[in-house]
Short mmCIF file of N, CA and C in Angstrom, two decimals:
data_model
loop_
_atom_site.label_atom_id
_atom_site.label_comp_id
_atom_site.label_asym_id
_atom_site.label_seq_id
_atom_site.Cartn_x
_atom_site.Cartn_y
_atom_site.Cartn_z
N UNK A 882 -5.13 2.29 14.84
CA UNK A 882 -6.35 2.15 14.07
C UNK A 882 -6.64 0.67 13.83
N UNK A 883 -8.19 0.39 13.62
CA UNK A 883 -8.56 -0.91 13.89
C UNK A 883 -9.25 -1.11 12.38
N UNK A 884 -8.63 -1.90 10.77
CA UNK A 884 -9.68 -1.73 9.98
C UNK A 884 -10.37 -3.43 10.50
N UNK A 885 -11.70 -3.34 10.07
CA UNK A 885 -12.86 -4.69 9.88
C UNK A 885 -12.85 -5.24 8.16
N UNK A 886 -12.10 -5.77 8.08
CA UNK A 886 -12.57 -6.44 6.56
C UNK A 886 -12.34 -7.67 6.13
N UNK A 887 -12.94 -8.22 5.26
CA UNK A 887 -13.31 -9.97 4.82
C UNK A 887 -11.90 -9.80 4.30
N UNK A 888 -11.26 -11.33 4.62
CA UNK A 888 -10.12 -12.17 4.49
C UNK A 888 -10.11 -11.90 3.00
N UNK A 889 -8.88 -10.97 2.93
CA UNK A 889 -8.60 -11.34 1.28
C UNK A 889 -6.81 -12.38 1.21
N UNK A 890 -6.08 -11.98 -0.16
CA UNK A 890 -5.20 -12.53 -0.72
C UNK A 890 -4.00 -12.41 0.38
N UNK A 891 -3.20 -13.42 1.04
CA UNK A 891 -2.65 -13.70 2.10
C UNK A 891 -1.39 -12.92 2.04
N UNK A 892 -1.64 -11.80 2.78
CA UNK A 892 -0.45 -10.58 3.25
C UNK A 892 -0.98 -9.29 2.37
N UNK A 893 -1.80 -9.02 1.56
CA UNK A 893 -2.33 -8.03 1.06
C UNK A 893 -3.43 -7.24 2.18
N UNK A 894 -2.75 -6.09 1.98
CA UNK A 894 -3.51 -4.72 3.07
C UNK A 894 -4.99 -4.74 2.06
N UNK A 895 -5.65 -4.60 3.00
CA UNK A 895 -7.10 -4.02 2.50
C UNK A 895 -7.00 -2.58 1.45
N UNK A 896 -7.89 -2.29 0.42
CA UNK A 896 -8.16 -0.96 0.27
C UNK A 896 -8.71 0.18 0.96
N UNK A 897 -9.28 -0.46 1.62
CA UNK A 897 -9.64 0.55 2.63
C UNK A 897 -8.41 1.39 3.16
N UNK A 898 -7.47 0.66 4.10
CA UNK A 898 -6.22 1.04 4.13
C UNK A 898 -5.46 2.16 3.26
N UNK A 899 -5.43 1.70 2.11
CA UNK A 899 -4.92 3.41 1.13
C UNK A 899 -5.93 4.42 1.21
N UNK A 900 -7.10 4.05 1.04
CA UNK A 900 -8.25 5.02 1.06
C UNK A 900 -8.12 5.82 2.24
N UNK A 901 -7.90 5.23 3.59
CA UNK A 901 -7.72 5.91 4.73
C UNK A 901 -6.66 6.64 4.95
N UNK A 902 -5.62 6.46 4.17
CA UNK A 902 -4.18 6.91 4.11
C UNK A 902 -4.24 8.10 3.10
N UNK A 903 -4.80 7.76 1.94
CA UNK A 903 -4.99 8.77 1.00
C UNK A 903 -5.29 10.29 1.55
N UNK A 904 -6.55 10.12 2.38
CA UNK A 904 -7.73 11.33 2.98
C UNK A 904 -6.55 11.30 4.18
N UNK A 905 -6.05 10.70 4.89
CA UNK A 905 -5.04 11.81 5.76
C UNK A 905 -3.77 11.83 5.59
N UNK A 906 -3.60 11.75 5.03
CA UNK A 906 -2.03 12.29 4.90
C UNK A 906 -1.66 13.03 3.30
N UNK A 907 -0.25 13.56 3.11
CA UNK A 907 -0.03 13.99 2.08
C UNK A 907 0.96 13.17 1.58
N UNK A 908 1.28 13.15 -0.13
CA UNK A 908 2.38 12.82 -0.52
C UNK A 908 3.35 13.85 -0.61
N UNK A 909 4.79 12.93 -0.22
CA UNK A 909 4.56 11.51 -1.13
C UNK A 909 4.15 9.92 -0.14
N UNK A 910 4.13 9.21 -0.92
CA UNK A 910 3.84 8.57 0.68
C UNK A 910 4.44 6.99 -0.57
N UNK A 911 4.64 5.56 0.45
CA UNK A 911 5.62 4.40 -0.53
C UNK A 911 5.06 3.50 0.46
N UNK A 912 4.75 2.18 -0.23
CA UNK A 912 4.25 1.43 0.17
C UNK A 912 5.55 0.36 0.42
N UNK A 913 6.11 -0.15 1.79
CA UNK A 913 7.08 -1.43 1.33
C UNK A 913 6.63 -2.98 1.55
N UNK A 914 6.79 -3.35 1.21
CA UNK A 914 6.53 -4.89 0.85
C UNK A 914 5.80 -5.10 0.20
N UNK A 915 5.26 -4.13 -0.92
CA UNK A 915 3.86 -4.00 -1.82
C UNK A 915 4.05 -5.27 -2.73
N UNK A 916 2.63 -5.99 -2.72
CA UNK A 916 2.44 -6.61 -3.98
C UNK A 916 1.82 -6.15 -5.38
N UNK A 917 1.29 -5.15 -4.74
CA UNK A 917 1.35 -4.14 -6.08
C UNK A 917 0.79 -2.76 -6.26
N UNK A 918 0.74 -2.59 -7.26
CA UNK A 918 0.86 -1.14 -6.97
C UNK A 918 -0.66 -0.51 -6.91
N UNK A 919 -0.61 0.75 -6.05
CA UNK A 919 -2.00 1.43 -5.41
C UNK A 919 -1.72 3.48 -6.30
N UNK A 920 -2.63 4.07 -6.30
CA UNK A 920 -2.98 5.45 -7.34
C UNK A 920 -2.22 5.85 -5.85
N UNK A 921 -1.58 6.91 -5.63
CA UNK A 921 -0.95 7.67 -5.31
C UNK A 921 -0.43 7.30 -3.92
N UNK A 922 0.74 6.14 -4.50
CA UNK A 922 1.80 5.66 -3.72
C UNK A 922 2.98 5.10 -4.45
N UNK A 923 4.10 5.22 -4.12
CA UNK A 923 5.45 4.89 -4.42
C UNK A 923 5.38 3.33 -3.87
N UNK A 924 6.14 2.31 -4.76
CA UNK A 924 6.10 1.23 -4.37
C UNK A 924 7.61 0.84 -4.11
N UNK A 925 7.45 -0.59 -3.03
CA UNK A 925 9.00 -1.28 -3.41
C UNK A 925 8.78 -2.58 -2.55
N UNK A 926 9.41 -3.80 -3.34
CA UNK A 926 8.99 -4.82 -2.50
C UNK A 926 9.39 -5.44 -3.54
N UNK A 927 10.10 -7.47 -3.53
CA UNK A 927 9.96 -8.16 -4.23
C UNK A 927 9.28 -9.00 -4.99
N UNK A 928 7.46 -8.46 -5.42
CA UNK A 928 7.05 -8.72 -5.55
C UNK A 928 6.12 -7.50 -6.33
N UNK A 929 6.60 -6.76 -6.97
CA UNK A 929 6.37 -6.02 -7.68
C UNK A 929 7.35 -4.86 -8.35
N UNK A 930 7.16 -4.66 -9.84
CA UNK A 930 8.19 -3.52 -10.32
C UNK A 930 8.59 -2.39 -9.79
N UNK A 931 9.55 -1.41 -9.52
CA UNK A 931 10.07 -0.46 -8.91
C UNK A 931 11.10 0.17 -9.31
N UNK A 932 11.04 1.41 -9.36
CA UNK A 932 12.37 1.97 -9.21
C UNK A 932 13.05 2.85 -8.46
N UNK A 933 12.67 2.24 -7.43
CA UNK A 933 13.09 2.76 -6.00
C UNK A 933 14.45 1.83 -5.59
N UNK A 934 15.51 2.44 -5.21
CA UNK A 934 16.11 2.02 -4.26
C UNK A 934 16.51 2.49 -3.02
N UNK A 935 16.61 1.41 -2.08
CA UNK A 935 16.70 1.82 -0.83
C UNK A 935 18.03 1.46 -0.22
#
């Protein structure tokens, strides 16, 4: 998949991206290397709170 979107904050996924993820797939679903956190995703990354370990 190809998203089109204006240059945001350097290494941050677009919203679009969850939005597209949201509508196909099911949870649970975890974001890794998240800078922060998105409505219905599990996070983990050093750069945001978690209590996930892997």
């Amino acid at each position: 998949s190809v998203f089109t979107e204006k240059r945001g904050r350097h290494s941050r996924k677009p919203d679009v991206f969850y939005k597209t993820l949201k509508q196909n797939t099911q949870a649970p679903r975890i974001d890794i290397f998240a800078r922060e956190e998105h409505d219905g995703f599990d996070v983990w990354g050093n750069e945001v709170e978690s209590d996930i370990e892997l």
